[in-house]
């Protein structure tokens, strides 16, 4: 499953999109997501963004989530990785869709070291 978000992500966009995502995702058998945030950015305080992301993570069954971002230290991607990891998900940030897809297909876990 690929989920892509773009533009300013705030409490309104979160409130509008999360219920729809959860309804769709919970009806799917796969527990793997490619979450594309390359064109997105947080438009709210970090603490609030983390709380909203953790709220979403708590409503999802344990999943493997590959987050693609403009760069590895993208704040929005790091917020989601932190929140998802804190709520029992395996999450990793990638700069490449191909690398993210390969990781989702692999049996590697968060203890695996990735080298270039």
Short mmCIF file of C-alpha atoms in Angstrom, two decimals:
data_model
loop_
_atom_site.label_atom_id
_atom_site.label_comp_id
_atom_site.label_asym_id
_atom_site.label_seq_id
_atom_site.Cartn_x
_atom_site.Cartn_y
_atom_site.Cartn_z
CA UNK A 1 0.00 0.00 0.00
CA UNK A 2 1.31 3.44 -0.90
CA UNK A 3 0.15 6.51 0.99
CA UNK A 4 1.38 9.91 -0.21
CA UNK A 5 0.84 13.25 1.46
CA UNK A 6 1.87 16.69 0.25
CA UNK A 7 1.97 20.27 1.39
CA UNK A 8 1.41 21.66 4.85
CA UNK A 9 0.27 18.96 7.27
CA UNK A 10 -1.54 20.39 10.27
CA UNK A 11 -4.21 19.31 12.75
CA UNK A 12 -6.96 19.97 10.19
CA UNK A 13 -5.38 17.89 7.42
CA UNK A 14 -4.65 15.18 9.98
CA UNK A 15 -8.24 15.18 11.27
CA UNK A 16 -9.60 15.02 7.72
CA UNK A 17 -7.33 12.28 6.39
CA UNK A 18 -6.66 9.92 9.31
CA UNK A 19 -10.16 8.38 9.70
CA UNK A 20 -10.36 7.70 5.97
CA UNK A 21 -6.88 6.14 5.94
CA UNK A 22 -7.61 3.96 8.98
CA UNK A 23 -10.91 2.71 7.56
CA UNK A 24 -9.21 1.71 4.32
CA UNK A 25 -6.05 0.28 5.94
CA UNK A 26 -7.84 -1.80 8.55
CA UNK A 27 -9.79 -3.47 5.75
CA UNK A 28 -6.61 -4.59 3.97
CA UNK A 29 -4.75 -7.85 4.72
CA UNK A 30 -1.25 -6.43 4.21
CA UNK A 31 0.47 -4.68 7.09
CA UNK A 32 3.11 -2.95 4.99
CA UNK A 33 2.96 0.69 3.95
CA UNK A 34 5.14 2.91 1.81
CA UNK A 35 4.45 6.35 3.30
CA UNK A 36 5.65 9.02 0.84
CA UNK A 37 6.21 12.36 2.59
CA UNK A 38 8.66 13.82 0.03
CA UNK A 39 6.34 16.76 -0.70
CA UNK A 40 4.97 17.22 2.84
CA UNK A 41 5.99 19.25 5.85
CA UNK A 42 4.67 19.74 9.36
CA UNK A 43 2.83 23.01 9.83
CA UNK A 44 2.35 22.68 13.59
CA UNK A 45 4.43 22.31 16.74
CA UNK A 46 6.56 19.15 16.92
CA UNK A 47 4.94 18.01 20.17
CA UNK A 48 1.47 18.23 18.62
CA UNK A 49 2.64 16.49 15.44
CA UNK A 50 4.10 13.63 17.49
CA UNK A 51 0.89 13.32 19.54
CA UNK A 52 -1.23 13.14 16.37
CA UNK A 53 1.08 10.60 14.73
CA UNK A 54 1.15 8.46 17.91
CA UNK A 55 -2.65 8.58 18.01
CA UNK A 56 -2.78 7.17 14.49
CA UNK A 57 -0.14 4.55 15.31
CA UNK A 58 -2.10 3.31 18.33
CA UNK A 59 -5.14 2.67 16.12
CA UNK A 60 -3.20 0.51 13.65
CA UNK A 61 -2.22 -3.14 14.04
CA UNK A 62 1.58 -3.68 14.16
CA UNK A 63 2.88 -2.79 10.73
CA UNK A 64 6.07 -2.30 8.72
CA UNK A 65 6.23 1.25 7.39
CA UNK A 66 8.83 2.58 4.96
CA UNK A 67 8.81 6.38 4.95
CA UNK A 68 10.26 8.10 1.89
CA UNK A 69 11.50 11.65 2.41
CA UNK A 70 13.49 14.37 0.66
CA UNK A 71 16.40 13.61 2.97
CA UNK A 72 17.00 11.29 5.89
CA UNK A 73 16.81 14.09 8.45
CA UNK A 74 13.50 15.49 7.16
CA UNK A 75 11.64 16.63 10.30
CA UNK A 76 8.23 15.40 9.15
CA UNK A 77 9.56 11.92 8.34
CA UNK A 78 11.44 11.75 11.65
CA UNK A 79 8.31 12.73 13.59
CA UNK A 80 6.38 9.88 11.98
CA UNK A 81 9.20 7.37 12.44
CA UNK A 82 9.49 8.26 16.12
CA UNK A 83 5.73 8.11 16.71
CA UNK A 84 5.25 4.85 14.81
CA UNK A 85 8.20 3.18 16.55
CA UNK A 86 6.85 4.30 19.92
CA UNK A 87 3.50 2.67 19.16
CA UNK A 88 4.84 -0.74 18.19
CA UNK A 89 5.50 -0.41 14.48
CA UNK A 90 8.65 -1.13 12.52
CA UNK A 91 9.42 2.13 10.70
CA UNK A 92 12.42 3.28 8.71
CA UNK A 93 13.14 6.42 6.63
CA UNK A 94 14.48 6.20 3.06
CA UNK A 95 15.40 8.73 0.39
CA UNK A 96 14.61 6.29 -2.43
CA UNK A 97 11.34 4.57 -3.27
CA UNK A 98 13.28 1.59 -4.64
CA UNK A 99 15.14 1.14 -1.33
CA UNK A 100 11.90 1.52 0.63
CA UNK A 101 10.13 -1.08 -1.51
CA UNK A 102 13.06 -3.50 -1.20
CA UNK A 103 13.00 -3.15 2.59
CA UNK A 104 9.25 -3.74 2.71
CA UNK A 105 9.71 -6.94 0.70
CA UNK A 106 12.61 -8.16 2.85
CA UNK A 107 12.61 -9.98 6.16
CA UNK A 108 15.06 -7.47 7.63
CA UNK A 109 14.10 -5.80 10.89
CA UNK A 110 15.08 -2.57 12.60
CA UNK A 111 18.27 -4.19 13.93
CA UNK A 112 19.61 -4.58 10.37
CA UNK A 113 22.44 -2.24 9.41
CA UNK A 114 22.02 -0.65 5.98
CA UNK A 115 25.21 0.47 4.22
CA UNK A 116 25.69 2.16 0.86
#
